[in-house]
Amino acid sequence: MRSPLTPNRRTSPCCFSSRYKGNKGASHWLMRLQRRSLYLHPTAFQKKKKKRYVESVVICIAFKRMQSLQICTICPARLKMGCRRTDCLAKPLSGLFEKLGSLVGSCPFYFFVIPVLLSAALSGGFIFLKDREDNDLEQQFTPTKGPSKATRAFIRENFPYNDSMFSGDRLYDKGNFASLIAVSTDNSNVLANPAFEDIIRLNNKILNITVDDGRLGFNELCAKANGECVSNVILEIVGANEANQTSINYPVSTFRSSSVCMGSVLGGVITDASDSVISARAVKLFYYLENQGSASEASKSWLRGFKALLSDETDSKHTDVSYYTSKSKQEEIDSHTTDGFPLFLITYASAITFSVISCLRLDNVRNKVWVAVFGVFSSGLAVLSSFGLLLYIGVPFVITVANSPFLILGIGLNNMFIMVSDWQHTNVEDPVPKRMAHTYKEAIMSITITAVTDVLKFSIGVKSDFPSVQSFCLYTSASIMFCYVYTITFFGAFLALNGRREASNRHWLTCVKIPSDNPDDCSEMYNICCVGGDYDKNTGAEKKQPASNFFKDYYGPFLIKPWVKAAVIFLYLVYLTISIYGCFHVQQGIELNDLAADKSHVTIFNKKDRQHFSDYGPSVMVIVSEEFPYWDETKRFQLHGCIEDFTRLHFVDKDVYTSWLDSYLSYGQERYLNLDDKDEFLKNLFHFFDLYPFLKQDVNLTGDAIFASRFFIQTVDITNASMEMEMLHVLRTTASRCRAASLSVYNQKFIFMDQYDVVVSSTIKNVGVITAVMLVVSLLLIPNPICSLWVTCSIGSVTAGVTGFMVLWDVSLDSISMIIFTVCIGFTVDFSAHISYAFVSSNKQSPDDKAVDALSNLGYPILQGALSTILGVSVLATSKFHTFRTFFKLFFLVMLIGMVHGLVFIPIFLTSISCCSDKDESEDKKLKISKL
């Protein structure tokens, strides 16, 4: 029996706000115990050298009595340093999970069958998959409230299409069109024969495409201007040039008394001193179709015929032809929405293989092969149930959602390895319900921390500016919830069933009872294949695997050496420096062809377009979006100054400029009109538009007021998405500086470029939300506020690392990588949270021992989870889709950097700065010695 004065390891002074509710408080107990000590040791109290001994006895007895009264306690070091426990939910939840584990261990059959039946019922939602697919590029991959959408609505209202006066520059949406790029195969002049003959022959074939049983051809479906089809003027100019030996000027040429911009139709141009074309490497042709009324469906049929013709074209011997239609990109994405599922099946098989190998045991009873298989199967059921449920409800299925199963597989594997690890620490001689209770009490709390933070994070992501992100977050949130529920029900039930098999000492494959000791009269092969059930007789638990012993006996003790700690901290500072440097060099922007397959006709066309036609970018509308007195010379001069600010930009060609106002002023000057007078200005404007009907589309004249007008500038040298982002930013900044009138800029491509302003802010906001949520949840569930803070800080550290190292792997920050980036950063919480929770839950005394104990228990499961996930997603590196390859790159970086944080950096930081410092620990040891 323990003496009243024997020190108790679990006794420590602390908060007196306890369950003791009597009239006599803690101070009363201290007074009584002090008097008791005086009676027991009167001489000791009188002697100065015994003073510390008496104080120790008083404190020891007081704390012993407080413990008997179930008074809450905290260690003196924590009281001294002002640390307070914040995990008000941890204890009740642990008790709840303990009871749940016992229940699952007692009735595993129900917890196993019900999830299977539920998954079978919900999987029926996949019959609606085709109906729920929604990969509209503009709707899903552009900001819902992007400024360009508001500008387009203004243009649509003030400058409606004139079907009889088609103009490609004046389109505010993409319309219906087909395009081809012909590049000379031998670096010769594409405008000379025989290359040009191939182009003419191909053009004639295209013009002869018919639909609706041959009744409708291009001439019936084409977009018209002045009653004629909008043709490819470059073909007429080259033909006329050969006949009349006239020169073709670049970038603006004159044809039939009209100026024609050649920058968008000729690529790889070489000119002489007078800007006459000597040769060109590529030609781009456009075929615009009607997009209104009944002609719309026939136009779509004609585009399909165009695609079929060009995909089978083999007659162009001297030119390399690539093609594109306004529906190509959408059709390409729609046809590949579910291409991620075969990759998931391969990933699934790889994960099962790795999990089985890592869970193999030489013991025929303790073997965890089937546990690994059903652990992976649990993740599959979670994906099946969550996707099926949301498809039933009608949530859109976007191509980005195809990345979610890989994430859920990683989470499920991590949960499985942690539960198996805690199961192996239980006493094998205890009944299964008791072992399950212990497993749930220790493991599920750690799993709950990550599940709660992930669900909260993705739930907040539902309010994203990108609909594709909203769909992804909905599917992923539901999958994480199902994964969590199935882990504690389906997988837990199978773990209990497997525990019953182990308790009966049955073979892992045949389920036949086998001896636990090697029979003397049997062969060595029999002993290897038909004997099992051994365990550690000292601890009563299963024998630890060599990898676990490695973390306990070698890695952990090595890591806590002072010089190793110093080296790790130095390496961390180097890592942080490189990461922060890389953060300032990450490229932004998305190439829309990245949503298509690598070798699709969409990708090939866009690459050639960038290669040969980047000298001249999109034509940009500069819109005066308010009523303006154009007849006022002073105001007009101020407006003209604002327009000149655009033409002086380095990416704008000042010589290619369309202005109805400048043309009208020249018209008035030739006719000696007083255009400074309002009445004369408005009266003569109608005569001017009769002569130049195209310019009439640029003015919203209602009554005696001009409510809106537009001008056109030509951009140049826009070679990549980053330059597009810079162009859009500078154009909007220039427009905002104009004081004469309210200006805005627009091109149909700006709808997709709007994401540039949102991606960075959204990424920062998402990481901030993840950090805040993680801090709150960890404070509630991790029994140490400083450890909770370290878990939260690890998110920022991993975020900086992944962002910085993205540069090395040529990954740009765009709407796609933003989704994946946010997902992966949230996933890295698992490593830090698991190791931190194991650290503060350890019964060891010193921080170094706690770190070794945490690594011994969770080092191998974390390594298993990280490696299995990396192996599983490695198959995505071979995908033909940029989206999946980007997912692999970012996921690999996050898993690798997160694993290093969990196994190297976080343990060092926890031992270096924790609530119980080394000084306080030494004082505790002195106190215990004095008690003895």
Short mmCIF file of N, CA, C and O in Angstrom, two decimals, residues 183-196 199 238 266-270 277-283 318-319:
data_model
loop_
_atom_site.label_atom_id
_atom_site.label_comp_id
_atom_site.label_asym_id
_atom_site.label_seq_id
_atom_site.Cartn_x
_atom_site.Cartn_y
_atom_site.Cartn_z
N VAL A 183 0.60 26.39 -91.76
CA VAL A 183 2.00 26.74 -91.60
C VAL A 183 2.80 26.00 -92.67
O VAL A 183 2.60 24.78 -92.86
N SER A 184 3.68 26.69 -93.33
CA SER A 184 4.49 26.03 -94.36
C SER A 184 5.41 25.00 -93.70
O SER A 184 6.01 25.26 -92.65
N THR A 185 5.52 23.85 -94.31
CA THR A 185 6.25 22.75 -93.69
C THR A 185 7.77 22.86 -93.86
O THR A 185 8.52 22.27 -93.09
N ASP A 186 8.23 23.60 -94.86
CA ASP A 186 9.67 23.67 -95.13
C ASP A 186 10.23 25.07 -94.90
O ASP A 186 11.22 25.46 -95.54
N ASN A 187 9.59 25.83 -94.00
CA ASN A 187 10.03 27.20 -93.67
C ASN A 187 10.00 28.13 -94.87
O ASN A 187 10.68 29.17 -94.87
N SER A 188 9.25 27.77 -95.88
CA SER A 188 9.16 28.61 -97.07
C SER A 188 8.04 29.63 -96.89
O SER A 188 7.34 29.66 -95.86
N ASN A 189 7.82 30.45 -97.88
CA ASN A 189 6.78 31.48 -97.86
C ASN A 189 5.43 30.82 -98.09
O ASN A 189 5.18 30.24 -99.15
N VAL A 190 4.56 30.92 -97.09
CA VAL A 190 3.25 30.27 -97.20
C VAL A 190 2.36 30.98 -98.21
O VAL A 190 1.35 30.41 -98.67
N LEU A 191 2.72 32.22 -98.57
CA LEU A 191 1.92 32.99 -99.52
C LEU A 191 2.29 32.68 -100.97
O LEU A 191 1.65 33.20 -101.89
N ALA A 192 3.32 31.85 -101.15
CA ALA A 192 3.75 31.50 -102.50
C ALA A 192 3.39 30.04 -102.78
O ALA A 192 3.17 29.24 -101.88
N ASN A 193 3.30 29.70 -104.04
CA ASN A 193 3.01 28.32 -104.45
C ASN A 193 4.24 27.47 -104.18
O ASN A 193 5.38 27.95 -104.23
N PRO A 194 4.03 26.19 -103.87
CA PRO A 194 2.76 25.43 -103.88
C PRO A 194 2.00 25.47 -102.54
O PRO A 194 0.89 24.95 -102.47
N ALA A 195 2.56 26.09 -101.51
CA ALA A 195 1.88 26.11 -100.22
C ALA A 195 0.54 26.85 -100.33
O ALA A 195 -0.48 26.39 -99.78
N PHE A 196 0.53 27.97 -101.04
CA PHE A 196 -0.70 28.75 -101.13
C PHE A 196 -1.77 27.99 -101.93
O PHE A 196 -2.97 28.15 -101.67
N ILE A 199 -3.64 25.87 -99.59
CA ILE A 199 -4.60 26.64 -98.79
C ILE A 199 -5.85 26.94 -99.59
O ILE A 199 -6.98 26.81 -99.08
N VAL A 238 -3.97 38.32 -101.53
CA VAL A 238 -2.85 37.59 -102.12
C VAL A 238 -3.14 37.29 -103.59
O VAL A 238 -2.25 37.40 -104.46
N LEU A 266 -1.72 37.01 -90.60
CA LEU A 266 -0.41 36.62 -91.09
C LEU A 266 0.55 36.47 -89.91
O LEU A 266 0.60 37.34 -89.03
N GLY A 267 1.31 35.37 -89.90
CA GLY A 267 2.26 35.13 -88.83
C GLY A 267 3.65 34.85 -89.38
O GLY A 267 3.80 34.35 -90.49
N GLY A 268 4.66 35.15 -88.58
CA GLY A 268 6.04 34.95 -89.02
C GLY A 268 6.37 35.80 -90.22
O GLY A 268 7.03 35.33 -91.16
N VAL A 269 5.98 37.07 -90.20
CA VAL A 269 6.10 37.96 -91.36
C VAL A 269 7.48 38.61 -91.41
O VAL A 269 8.02 39.04 -90.38
N ILE A 270 8.05 38.67 -92.60
CA ILE A 270 9.28 39.41 -92.86
C ILE A 270 8.95 40.52 -93.84
O ILE A 270 8.36 40.27 -94.90
N VAL A 277 5.33 43.13 -97.36
CA VAL A 277 5.57 41.75 -96.96
C VAL A 277 6.48 41.06 -97.97
O VAL A 277 6.19 41.03 -99.18
N ILE A 278 7.60 40.52 -97.46
CA ILE A 278 8.49 39.70 -98.30
C ILE A 278 8.06 38.24 -98.25
O ILE A 278 7.96 37.57 -99.27
N SER A 279 7.79 37.76 -97.03
CA SER A 279 7.33 36.38 -96.86
C SER A 279 6.59 36.26 -95.53
O SER A 279 6.71 37.12 -94.65
N ALA A 280 5.84 35.19 -95.40
CA ALA A 280 5.12 34.88 -94.15
C ALA A 280 5.17 33.39 -93.93
O ALA A 280 5.18 32.59 -94.88
N ARG A 281 5.22 33.01 -92.67
CA ARG A 281 5.33 31.59 -92.33
C ARG A 281 3.98 30.93 -92.15
O ARG A 281 3.81 29.74 -92.42
N ALA A 282 2.96 31.69 -91.70
CA ALA A 282 1.66 31.09 -91.37
C ALA A 282 0.52 32.02 -91.78
O ALA A 282 0.67 33.24 -91.84
N VAL A 283 -0.62 31.40 -92.06
CA VAL A 283 -1.85 32.12 -92.41
C VAL A 283 -2.97 31.59 -91.54
O VAL A 283 -3.08 30.38 -91.32
N HIS A 318 2.18 20.61 -98.46
CA HIS A 318 3.18 21.65 -98.25
C HIS A 318 2.84 22.55 -97.07
O HIS A 318 3.56 23.51 -96.81
N THR A 319 1.75 22.26 -96.38
CA THR A 319 1.35 23.04 -95.21
C THR A 319 0.92 22.11 -94.09
O THR A 319 0.38 21.03 -94.34
#
